[in-house]
């Protein structure tokens, strides 16, 4: 506290947020930063960020998601100092105080930046490969909204390899006109950031295995094209070292989500909380277990607006959960039927895309047996009591009650 007993506004407290801000980052001079410039706390007081920086720019680090005079800034002692693998003791600038120094980015590239607030130091390491890639375009649910571009997954053992699984489709808003897409290294269309593009205009992904890397605002800006003939689910594998890209057409939807007013999230097409789990050995088999209340639901094959991509729906309106068949509603053009939940409880849904069947059961204990047929609906280790003695068959030494111990 200050001498008068009031709180010291500069009292050190653990940071809950750190983000890079500056024209060397994809956030630009946005004091709030962006989702792609936020650092991640990897251990107590230690924050890390990996991403692409622009060599002609600079940056500093904001400690709150707020305006210029909010919170604190981590800054260098001298303007345009350059970070390295040697620990650098940063200064703290409070709000709009005079120290407006920034670190300079030595050259275009991908970097890993680590801030240790326990020691008050920061280090930087240049990476050998791009650390982030994003699918974008009218063939995706994000359309051309850069901030919604779908992130690819970097291989944990080989940073040159990225993969993505999802739907690529035509553009419903334009009357099922052909869609197109490319790949960004940062979620912005500003000039100067690397983009991964097709080698020719309107390239068919099913016959394409190469790409070019060009800076935004330069080159031909060729894209891959999605038509009625090649629309569907894909697994994309991109190798930065070999400069190869592989498009594998999938026979199933790789992402499934429950949507409906029978769930806690309601009809929110952007919620990722109610996602199905894919079977580890059978990629076409998916399951979901969660709490439902009386209402209805259907199944989304993507995260995003309803009138893009496909929905999995029942074959009749207000379908009870006993039905095992389903239909595909393409981009809201077919029926918008839903399954009806009449009893609150915990349900298990199993969907097999190989057989086009769905199984929905009220299953409180999650043992795979519906409550109405489960002698012990709240005991996941028991479901049968043959001799009706109140002891489940798994525990009962005499299942049938004939006086003879089971062998």
GROMACS .gro file of N, CA, C and O in nm, residues 6 29 121 147-148 152 229 252 265 298 307 320 322 359 404:
model
   60
    6UNK      N    1  -0.378   0.357   0.116
    6UNK     CA    2  -0.453   0.320  -0.003
    6UNK      C    3  -0.374   0.218  -0.084
    6UNK      O    4  -0.251   0.213  -0.075
   29UNK      N    5  -0.129  -0.277  -3.447
   29UNK     CA    6  -0.133  -0.193  -3.328
   29UNK      C    7  -0.273  -0.193  -3.266
   29UNK      O    8  -0.337  -0.090  -3.249
  121UNK      N    9   1.229  -1.204  -1.710
  121UNK     CA   10   1.310  -1.216  -1.832
  121UNK      C   11   1.228  -1.268  -1.949
  121UNK      O   12   1.122  -1.328  -1.932
  147UNK      N   13  -1.054  -1.406  -3.928
  147UNK     CA   14  -1.047  -1.437  -3.786
  147UNK      C   15  -1.116  -1.569  -3.751
  147UNK      O   16  -1.097  -1.622  -3.642
  148UNK      N   17  -1.195  -1.624  -3.846
  148UNK     CA   18  -1.262  -1.752  -3.824
  148UNK      C   19  -1.196  -1.867  -3.900
  148UNK      O   20  -1.249  -1.979  -3.900
  152UNK      N   21  -0.505  -2.562  -3.873
  152UNK     CA   22  -0.452  -2.695  -3.899
  152UNK      C   23  -0.372  -2.742  -3.777
  152UNK      O   24  -0.330  -2.661  -3.694
  229UNK      N   25  -1.877  -3.199  -5.788
  229UNK     CA   26  -1.815  -3.330  -5.809
  229UNK      C   27  -1.714  -3.366  -5.701
  229UNK      O   28  -1.694  -3.485  -5.673
  252UNK      N   29  -1.672  -4.032  -4.456
  252UNK     CA   30  -1.750  -4.001  -4.336
  252UNK      C   31  -1.724  -3.856  -4.296
  252UNK      O   32  -1.628  -3.792  -4.340
  265UNK      N   33  -2.665  -2.592  -2.448
  265UNK     CA   34  -2.620  -2.488  -2.540
  265UNK      C   35  -2.729  -2.442  -2.635
  265UNK      O   36  -2.710  -2.344  -2.708
  298UNK      N   37  -3.060  -3.212  -3.330
  298UNK     CA   38  -3.009  -3.273  -3.453
  298UNK      C   39  -2.857  -3.275  -3.441
  298UNK      O   40  -2.802  -3.238  -3.336
  307UNK      N   41  -2.674  -2.271  -4.233
  307UNK     CA   42  -2.691  -2.286  -4.378
  307UNK      C   43  -2.559  -2.300  -4.450
  307UNK      O   44  -2.535  -2.241  -4.555
  320UNK      N   45  -3.905  -4.003  -3.226
  320UNK     CA   46  -3.865  -4.054  -3.095
  320UNK      C   47  -3.730  -4.124  -3.109
  320UNK      O   48  -3.686  -4.159  -3.219
  322UNK      N   49  -3.623  -4.409  -3.054
  322UNK     CA   50  -3.614  -4.552  -3.087
  322UNK      C   51  -3.573  -4.577  -3.232
  322UNK      O   52  -3.523  -4.684  -3.266
  359UNK      N   53  -2.799  -4.494  -3.258
  359UNK     CA   54  -2.859  -4.556  -3.141
  359UNK      C   55  -2.860  -4.452  -3.028
  359UNK      O   56  -2.755  -4.400  -2.990
  404UNK      N   57  -2.651  -7.333  -0.618
  404UNK     CA   58  -2.521  -7.383  -0.662
  404UNK      C   59  -2.433  -7.263  -0.698
  404UNK      O   60  -2.476  -7.172  -0.770
   0.00000   0.00000   0.00000
